[in-house]
Coordinates of C-alpha atoms in Angstrom, one line a residue:
X1433 CA 37.3 -0.6 72.0
X1434 CA 39.5 -1.0 68.9
X1435 CA 41.8 -3.4 70.6
X1436 CA 38.9 -5.6 71.7
X1437 CA 37.4 -5.6 68.2
X1438 CA 40.8 -6.5 66.7
X1439 CA 41.2 -9.4 69.2
X1440 CA 37.7 -10.7 68.5
X1441 CA 38.4 -10.6 64.7
X1442 CA 41.6 -12.6 65.2
X1443 CA 39.8 -15.2 67.4
X1444 CA 37.0 -15.5 64.9
X1445 CA 39.4 -15.9 62.0
X1446 CA 41.3 -18.7 63.8
X1447 CA 38.0 -20.5 64.7
X1448 CA 36.7 -20.3 61.1
X1449 CA 39.9 -21.5 59.6
X1450 CA 40.2 -24.6 61.8
X1451 CA 36.5 -25.4 62.1
X1452 CA 35.7 -24.5 58.5
X1453 CA 38.3 -27.0 57.1
X1454 CA 37.2 -29.8 59.3
X1455 CA 33.5 -29.2 58.8
X1456 CA 33.7 -30.1 55.1
X1457 CA 36.1 -33.0 55.6
X1458 CA 34.7 -36.2 56.9
X1459 CA 36.1 -39.7 57.6
X1460 CA 35.1 -43.3 57.8
X1461 CA 37.2 -46.4 58.5
X1462 CA 39.0 -46.2 55.1
X1463 CA 38.9 -42.7 53.8
X1464 CA 39.2 -39.0 54.6
X1465 CA 36.9 -37.3 52.1
X1466 CA 34.8 -34.3 51.3
X1467 CA 31.6 -33.5 49.5
X1468 CA 32.3 -31.5 46.3
X1469 CA 29.0 -30.4 44.7
X1470 CA 27.0 -33.6 44.0
X1471 CA 30.0 -35.9 44.4
X1472 CA 32.7 -37.0 46.8
X1473 CA 36.4 -36.4 46.6
X1474 CA 38.7 -38.9 48.3
X1475 CA 41.4 -36.9 50.2
X1476 CA 43.3 -39.8 51.8
X1477 CA 43.2 -43.6 52.1
X1478 CA 43.6 -44.4 55.8
X1479 CA 42.6 -48.1 55.7
X1480 CA 44.7 -51.1 56.4
X1481 CA 47.1 -52.8 54.1
X1482 CA 45.2 -55.3 51.9
X1483 CA 45.6 -57.3 48.7
X1484 CA 42.4 -55.9 47.1
X1485 CA 40.9 -52.5 47.7
X1486 CA 37.6 -51.8 45.9
X1487 CA 37.0 -48.1 46.1
X1488 CA 33.2 -47.6 46.7
X1489 CA 31.1 -46.0 44.0
X1490 CA 29.2 -44.0 46.7
X1491 CA 30.0 -42.6 50.1
X1492 CA 27.2 -40.9 52.1
X1493 CA 24.9 -41.6 49.3
X1494 CA 26.9 -39.5 46.8
X1495 CA 29.0 -40.8 43.9
X1496 CA 32.7 -40.9 44.4
X1497 CA 34.0 -38.7 41.5
X1498 CA 37.5 -37.6 42.4
X1499 CA 40.7 -39.2 43.7
X1500 CA 42.5 -36.3 45.2
X1501 CA 46.2 -35.3 45.2
X1502 CA 48.2 -37.7 47.3
X1503 CA 45.1 -39.7 48.2
X1504 CA 46.9 -43.1 47.9
X1505 CA 50.4 -41.8 48.6
X1506 CA 52.7 -44.5 50.0
X1507 CA 49.7 -46.8 50.5
X1508 CA 50.4 -50.6 50.5
X1509 CA 47.6 -52.3 48.6
X1510 CA 48.0 -55.1 46.1
X1511 CA 45.2 -54.1 43.7
X1512 CA 43.0 -51.0 43.6
X1513 CA 39.7 -51.3 41.7
X1514 CA 38.1 -48.0 40.8
X1515 CA 34.4 -47.6 40.2
X1516 CA 32.8 -46.2 37.0
X1517 CA 31.8 -43.1 39.0
X1518 CA 35.4 -41.8 39.1
X1519 CA 35.8 -38.9 36.6
X1520 CA 39.0 -37.3 37.8
X1521 CA 42.3 -38.5 39.2
X1522 CA 44.4 -35.6 40.4
X1523 CA 48.2 -35.1 40.1
X1524 CA 50.2 -37.3 42.4
X1525 CA 47.0 -39.2 43.5
X1526 CA 49.0 -42.5 43.7
X1527 CA 52.4 -40.9 44.4
X1528 CA 54.9 -43.5 45.6
X1529 CA 52.1 -46.0 46.1
X1530 CA 53.1 -49.6 46.6
X1531 CA 50.2 -51.1 44.7
X1532 CA 50.8 -53.6 41.9
X1533 CA 47.7 -53.1 39.8
X1534 CA 45.1 -50.4 39.2
X1535 CA 41.8 -51.5 37.6
X1536 CA 39.4 -49.0 36.1
X1537 CA 35.8 -49.9 35.5
X1538 CA 35.3 -50.6 31.7
X1539 CA 32.1 -48.6 32.1
X1540 CA 33.9 -45.4 33.1
X1541 CA 32.8 -42.3 31.2
X1542 CA 34.8 -39.1 30.7
X1543 CA 37.7 -40.1 32.9
X1544 CA 40.5 -37.4 33.2
X1545 CA 43.9 -38.3 34.6
X1546 CA 46.1 -35.3 35.5
X1547 CA 49.9 -35.7 34.8
X1548 CA 52.0 -37.4 37.5
X1549 CA 49.0 -39.3 39.0
X1550 CA 51.1 -42.5 39.2
X1551 CA 54.5 -40.8 39.8
X1552 CA 57.1 -43.1 41.6
X1553 CA 54.8 -46.1 41.7
X1554 CA 57.7 -48.5 41.4
X1555 CA 55.7 -51.7 42.1
X1556 CA 53.0 -50.9 39.6
X1557 CA 52.8 -53.7 36.9
X1558 CA 49.4 -53.2 35.4
X1559 CA 46.9 -50.4 34.7
X1560 CA 43.8 -51.2 32.7
X1561 CA 42.7 -47.8 31.3
X1562 CA 39.1 -47.5 29.9
X1563 CA 38.6 -46.2 26.4
X1564 CA 37.1 -43.0 27.8
X1565 CA 40.4 -41.9 29.4
X1566 CA 42.0 -38.5 28.6
X1567 CA 45.2 -37.1 30.1
X1568 CA 46.0 -33.6 31.1
X1569 CA 49.3 -32.0 32.1

């Protein structure tokens, strides 16, 4: 009986670990993302190479609030335009990205960029920060 209970517990743990992670994470043609409270966190850009990428202000009817760690890692996009709904850009969000320009909405409010967000972006020529930006280590 104990052995059977132990095996059932292990099986349930494995099922919850794998299904729990994928249940909260969704995808569309361009992004892997997850709902975080009343907003959306972009986990990974999976779209095609393009000259201009306009990150949507909403996905699934919720505002896109966070660009997650490594979300645009190694992506090849000429210009990335971020909506005013973005409030946080996590560490290494654009790590080693090949983009040339990042444009923030001038209407952004309380934007926090965590240190290293643009680490190793060797092609990056221009970033237009809004006046509301703050940086964290």
